[in-house]
mmCIF file of C-alpha atoms in Angstrom:
data_model
loop_
_atom_site.group_PDB
_atom_site.id
_atom_site.type_symbol
_atom_site.label_atom_id
_atom_site.label_comp_id
_atom_site.label_asym_id
_atom_site.label_seq_id
_atom_site.Cartn_x
_atom_site.Cartn_y
_atom_site.Cartn_z
ATOM 1 C CA MET A 1 0.000 0.000 0.000
ATOM 2 C CA ALA A 2 2.877 2.370 0.840
ATOM 3 C CA ARG A 3 4.496 1.615 -2.521
ATOM 4 C CA PHE A 4 1.227 2.411 -4.316
ATOM 5 C CA ALA A 5 0.928 5.733 -2.443
ATOM 6 C CA ALA A 6 4.489 6.628 -3.413
ATOM 7 C CA LEU A 7 3.716 5.945 -7.069
ATOM 8 C CA LEU A 8 0.734 8.279 -6.846
ATOM 9 C CA LEU A 9 2.717 11.074 -5.207
ATOM 10 C CA LEU A 10 5.666 10.900 -7.595
ATOM 11 C CA PRO A 11 3.889 12.202 -10.776
ATOM 12 C CA VAL A 12 2.340 15.060 -8.780
ATOM 13 C CA LEU A 13 5.725 16.216 -7.512
ATOM 14 C CA ILE A 14 7.488 15.803 -10.864
ATOM 15 C CA GLU A 15 4.895 17.717 -12.856
ATOM 16 C CA SER A 16 4.881 20.618 -10.363
ATOM 17 C CA VAL A 17 8.456 21.739 -11.042
ATOM 18 C CA PHE A 18 9.876 22.970 -14.335
ATOM 19 C CA SER A 19 13.450 24.209 -14.670
ATOM 20 C CA ILE A 20 15.388 24.955 -17.862
ATOM 21 C CA SER A 21 18.438 26.855 -19.096
ATOM 22 C CA PHE A 22 19.102 27.812 -22.711
ATOM 23 C CA PHE A 23 20.917 30.334 -24.897
ATOM 24 C CA LEU A 24 18.814 33.011 -26.594
ATOM 25 C CA PRO A 25 20.369 34.400 -29.814
ATOM 26 C CA VAL A 26 20.110 38.138 -30.401
ATOM 27 C CA ASN A 27 16.996 39.347 -32.275
ATOM 28 C CA SER A 28 15.238 36.019 -31.786
ATOM 29 C CA ARG A 29 12.233 34.666 -29.893
ATOM 30 C CA LYS A 30 11.917 31.431 -27.956
ATOM 31 C CA CYS A 31 8.708 30.169 -26.325
ATOM 32 C CA LEU A 32 8.007 27.371 -23.872
ATOM 33 C CA ARG A 33 4.565 25.804 -23.424
ATOM 34 C CA GLU A 34 2.973 23.880 -20.591
ATOM 35 C CA GLU A 35 -0.537 22.616 -19.819
ATOM 36 C CA ILE A 36 -1.757 23.488 -16.326
ATOM 37 C CA HIS A 37 -5.027 22.659 -14.559
ATOM 38 C CA LYS A 38 -7.658 25.150 -13.396
ATOM 39 C CA ASP A 39 -7.245 27.194 -10.175
ATOM 40 C CA VAL A 40 -3.550 26.398 -9.827
ATOM 41 C CA LEU A 41 -0.979 28.819 -8.414
ATOM 42 C CA VAL A 42 1.992 29.274 -10.761
ATOM 43 C CA THR A 43 5.214 30.954 -9.663
ATOM 44 C CA GLY A 44 8.442 31.485 -11.523
ATOM 45 C CA GLU A 45 11.883 32.991 -11.278
ATOM 46 C CA TYR A 46 14.049 34.001 -14.214
ATOM 47 C CA ASP A 47 17.627 35.157 -14.640
ATOM 48 C CA ILE A 48 18.841 36.514 -17.992
ATOM 49 C CA ASN A 49 22.489 37.218 -18.691
ATOM 50 C CA ASP A 50 22.783 40.956 -19.262
ATOM 51 C CA GLU A 51 24.397 42.024 -22.539
ATOM 52 C CA SER A 52 25.081 45.607 -23.589
ATOM 53 C CA ASN A 53 22.839 47.041 -26.323
ATOM 54 C CA THR A 54 20.445 44.115 -25.899
ATOM 55 C CA LYS A 55 16.914 44.236 -24.506
ATOM 56 C CA THR A 56 15.039 41.054 -23.601
ATOM 57 C CA ASN A 57 11.276 41.011 -23.071
ATOM 58 C CA LEU A 58 9.379 38.335 -21.154
ATOM 59 C CA LYS A 59 5.702 37.666 -21.823
ATOM 60 C CA ILE A 60 3.399 34.961 -20.468
ATOM 61 C CA THR A 61 0.059 34.330 -22.205
ATOM 62 C CA ASP A 62 -2.703 31.735 -22.325
ATOM 63 C CA SER A 63 -4.078 30.055 -25.457
ATOM 64 C CA SER A 64 -6.475 32.989 -25.999
ATOM 65 C CA GLY A 65 -3.635 35.505 -26.058
ATOM 66 C CA HIS A 66 -4.434 37.067 -22.676
ATOM 67 C CA ILE A 67 -1.276 38.513 -21.102
ATOM 68 C CA LEU A 68 -0.681 37.113 -17.611
ATOM 69 C CA TYR A 69 2.750 38.658 -17.118
ATOM 70 C CA LEU A 70 4.804 41.149 -19.123
ATOM 71 C CA LYS A 71 8.265 42.493 -18.366
ATOM 72 C CA GLU A 72 10.222 44.628 -20.792
ATOM 73 C CA ASP A 73 14.004 44.753 -20.563
ATOM 74 C CA ALA A 74 13.885 41.797 -18.186
ATOM 75 C CA THR A 75 17.092 40.705 -16.452
ATOM 76 C CA LYS A 76 16.135 39.034 -13.184
ATOM 77 C CA GLY A 77 12.863 38.711 -11.351
ATOM 78 C CA LYS A 78 9.880 36.679 -10.237
ATOM 79 C CA PHE A 79 6.281 36.275 -11.375
ATOM 80 C CA ALA A 80 3.121 34.625 -10.087
ATOM 81 C CA PHE A 81 -0.422 34.065 -11.291
ATOM 82 C CA THR A 82 -3.373 31.726 -10.723
ATOM 83 C CA THR A 83 -4.906 29.869 -13.646
ATOM 84 C CA GLU A 84 -8.589 30.467 -14.326
ATOM 85 C CA ASP A 85 -9.097 27.397 -16.507
ATOM 86 C CA TYR A 86 -7.332 24.269 -17.740
ATOM 87 C CA ASP A 87 -5.256 25.692 -20.558
ATOM 88 C CA MET A 88 -1.974 25.764 -22.453
ATOM 89 C CA PHE A 89 0.267 28.555 -21.195
ATOM 90 C CA GLU A 90 3.167 30.052 -23.136
ATOM 91 C CA VAL A 91 6.301 31.708 -21.732
ATOM 92 C CA CYS A 92 8.145 33.725 -24.389
ATOM 93 C CA PHE A 93 11.558 35.414 -24.286
ATOM 94 C CA GLU A 94 12.327 37.876 -27.081
ATOM 95 C CA SER A 95 15.746 39.443 -27.614
ATOM 96 C CA LYS A 96 16.158 42.733 -29.445
ATOM 97 C CA SER A 97 19.356 44.568 -30.318
ATOM 98 C CA PRO A 98 20.270 47.269 -32.870
ATOM 99 C CA MET A 99 23.731 45.695 -33.236
ATOM 100 C CA GLY A 100 22.487 42.865 -35.436
ATOM 101 C CA THR A 101 22.947 39.098 -35.407
ATOM 102 C CA GLY A 102 26.485 37.813 -34.926
ATOM 103 C CA ARG A 103 27.820 40.947 -33.225
ATOM 104 C CA VAL A 104 26.309 40.260 -29.796
ATOM 105 C CA PRO A 105 26.820 37.028 -27.803
ATOM 106 C CA ASP A 106 23.855 34.788 -27.081
ATOM 107 C CA GLN A 107 22.175 35.395 -23.748
ATOM 108 C CA LEU A 108 21.967 32.659 -21.134
ATOM 109 C CA VAL A 109 18.415 32.326 -19.789
ATOM 110 C CA ASN A 110 17.569 30.412 -16.602
ATOM 111 C CA LEU A 111 13.916 29.751 -15.841
ATOM 112 C CA ASP A 112 12.411 27.969 -12.828
ATOM 113 C CA MET A 113 8.647 27.450 -12.775
ATOM 114 C CA LYS A 114 6.572 25.826 -10.069
ATOM 115 C CA HIS A 115 2.858 25.220 -9.817
ATOM 116 C CA GLY A 116 0.446 23.612 -7.428
ATOM 117 C CA VAL A 117 1.878 22.443 -4.121
ATOM 118 C CA GLU A 118 5.477 23.251 -5.065
ATOM 119 C CA ALA A 119 4.626 26.882 -5.898
ATOM 120 C CA LYS A 120 3.614 27.837 -2.362
ATOM 121 C CA ASN A 121 5.979 29.427 0.127
ATOM 122 C CA TYR A 122 4.999 27.480 3.225
ATOM 123 C CA GLU A 123 7.194 29.465 5.555
ATOM 124 C CA GLU A 124 5.160 32.617 4.789
ATOM 125 C CA ILE A 125 1.821 30.836 4.552
ATOM 126 C CA ALA A 126 2.307 29.024 7.848
ATOM 127 C CA LYS A 127 2.709 32.339 9.665
ATOM 128 C CA VAL A 128 -0.715 33.505 8.503
ATOM 129 C CA GLU A 129 -2.811 30.432 7.890
ATOM 130 C CA LYS A 130 -0.851 27.777 9.843
ATOM 131 C CA LEU A 131 -1.090 25.292 7.004
ATOM 132 C CA LYS A 132 1.092 22.236 6.571
ATOM 133 C CA PRO A 133 2.554 21.167 3.197
ATOM 134 C CA LEU A 134 1.030 17.711 3.610
ATOM 135 C CA GLU A 135 -2.493 19.179 3.735
ATOM 136 C CA ASP A 136 -2.047 20.986 0.416
ATOM 137 C CA LEU A 137 -0.400 17.912 -1.076
ATOM 138 C CA SER A 138 -3.453 15.862 -0.097
ATOM 139 C CA GLU A 139 -5.727 18.516 -1.603
ATOM 140 C CA SER A 140 -3.707 18.476 -4.813
ATOM 141 C CA ILE A 141 -4.026 14.682 -5.056
ATOM 142 C CA VAL A 142 -7.785 14.872 -4.418
ATOM 143 C CA ASN A 143 -8.139 17.515 -7.148
ATOM 144 C CA ASP A 144 -6.167 15.344 -9.583
ATOM 145 C CA PHE A 145 -8.380 12.350 -8.812
ATOM 146 C CA ALA A 146 -11.497 14.488 -9.254
ATOM 147 C CA TYR A 147 -10.202 15.660 -12.640
ATOM 148 C CA MET A 148 -9.445 12.081 -13.719
ATOM 149 C CA LYS A 149 -12.921 11.020 -12.564
ATOM 150 C CA ARG A 150 -14.528 13.778 -14.678
ATOM 151 C CA ARG A 151 -12.468 12.702 -17.677
ATOM 152 C CA GLU A 152 -13.505 9.089 -17.099
ATOM 153 C CA GLU A 153 -17.182 10.097 -16.980
ATOM 154 C CA GLU A 154 -16.801 12.109 -20.186
ATOM 155 C CA MET A 155 -15.122 9.168 -21.925
ATOM 156 C CA ARG A 156 -17.819 6.769 -20.665
ATOM 157 C CA ASP A 157 -20.577 9.056 -21.970
ATOM 158 C CA THR A 158 -18.789 9.277 -25.318
ATOM 159 C CA ASN A 159 -18.439 5.489 -25.490
ATOM 160 C CA GLU A 160 -22.104 4.968 -24.619
ATOM 161 C CA SER A 161 -23.178 7.474 -27.258
ATOM 162 C CA THR A 162 -20.937 5.804 -29.856
ATOM 163 C CA ASN A 163 -22.242 2.335 -28.963
ATOM 164 C CA THR A 164 -25.834 3.551 -29.305
ATOM 165 C CA ARG A 165 -25.127 5.021 -32.746
ATOM 166 C CA VAL A 166 -23.397 1.825 -33.855
ATOM 167 C CA LEU A 167 -26.382 -0.231 -32.655
ATOM 168 C CA TYR A 168 -28.881 1.947 -34.555
ATOM 169 C CA PHE A 169 -26.704 1.845 -37.666
ATOM 170 C CA SER A 170 -26.467 -1.958 -37.440
ATOM 171 C CA ILE A 171 -30.260 -2.295 -37.122
ATOM 172 C CA PHE A 172 -30.764 0.073 -40.052
ATOM 173 C CA SER A 173 -28.249 -1.879 -42.182
ATOM 174 C CA MET A 174 -29.926 -5.161 -41.285
ATOM 175 C CA CYS A 175 -33.356 -3.805 -42.245
ATOM 176 C CA CYS A 176 -31.940 -2.558 -45.554
ATOM 177 C CA LEU A 177 -30.416 -5.982 -46.295
ATOM 178 C CA ILE A 178 -33.658 -7.792 -45.412
ATOM 179 C CA GLY A 179 -35.652 -5.386 -47.574
ATOM 180 C CA LEU A 180 -33.232 -5.815 -50.483
ATOM 181 C CA ALA A 181 -33.325 -9.613 -50.191
ATOM 182 C CA THR A 182 -37.149 -9.619 -50.117
ATOM 183 C CA TRP A 183 -37.299 -7.359 -53.175
ATOM 184 C CA GLN A 184 -34.891 -9.634 -55.062
ATOM 185 C CA VAL A 185 -37.012 -12.698 -54.279
ATOM 186 C CA PHE A 186 -40.220 -11.095 -55.578
ATOM 187 C CA TYR A 187 -38.441 -9.657 -58.596
ATOM 188 C CA LEU A 188 -36.950 -13.023 -59.569
ATOM 189 C CA ARG A 189 -40.302 -14.775 -59.123
ATOM 190 C CA ARG A 190 -41.982 -12.296 -61.475
ATOM 191 C CA PHE A 191 -39.075 -12.654 -63.923
ATOM 192 C CA PHE A 192 -39.223 -16.433 -63.979
ATOM 193 C CA LYS A 193 -43.039 -16.401 -64.275
ATOM 194 C CA ALA A 194 -42.774 -14.030 -67.209
ATOM 195 C CA LYS A 195 -40.339 -16.444 -68.878
ATOM 196 C CA LYS A 196 -42.698 -19.297 -67.945
ATOM 197 C CA LEU A 197 -39.925 -21.079 -66.137
ATOM 198 C CA ILE A 198 -42.048 -21.516 -63.060
ATOM 199 C CA GLU A 199 -45.766 -21.511 -62.413
#
């Protein structure tokens, strides 16, 4: 039972943390995407290597294009927002420089994103609300199970609807075949009677 619980907790913890480092060429744009559930706290911290004559903008949007965070001439900072719906979120870094490509070194970008249980600062929260990390972890697991249950119900409804349509189509096809066979029998009888092959 303990092993099963550990297997359940592991995906929740892995999916809550996202860390990446990459080089951003001058006058280029690089975006990262991630799907996040509804009503989830998302926090992040970024650090961009500062280069002279280079400005880097950071913008976070949802699939509808709504701007959740925007920082022009970003170098180092933090951001936080709470998702309003299950959606695909995009984090974009854009480098601009009047010097042109090849004359300015690539910028090193470090990005750490956390969401859900991992995104909360429990030292600050505990002072106000006296919450324990285990309580929020349990709530996160319950929410994930509730989401999976809703998906299972949606899939079951879809399967039932598909099975009903297949059943009706099968009955309709069978009726068509029976009708066609009956018509062929009467047609052949009239044909053979006309040729006087049968009485």
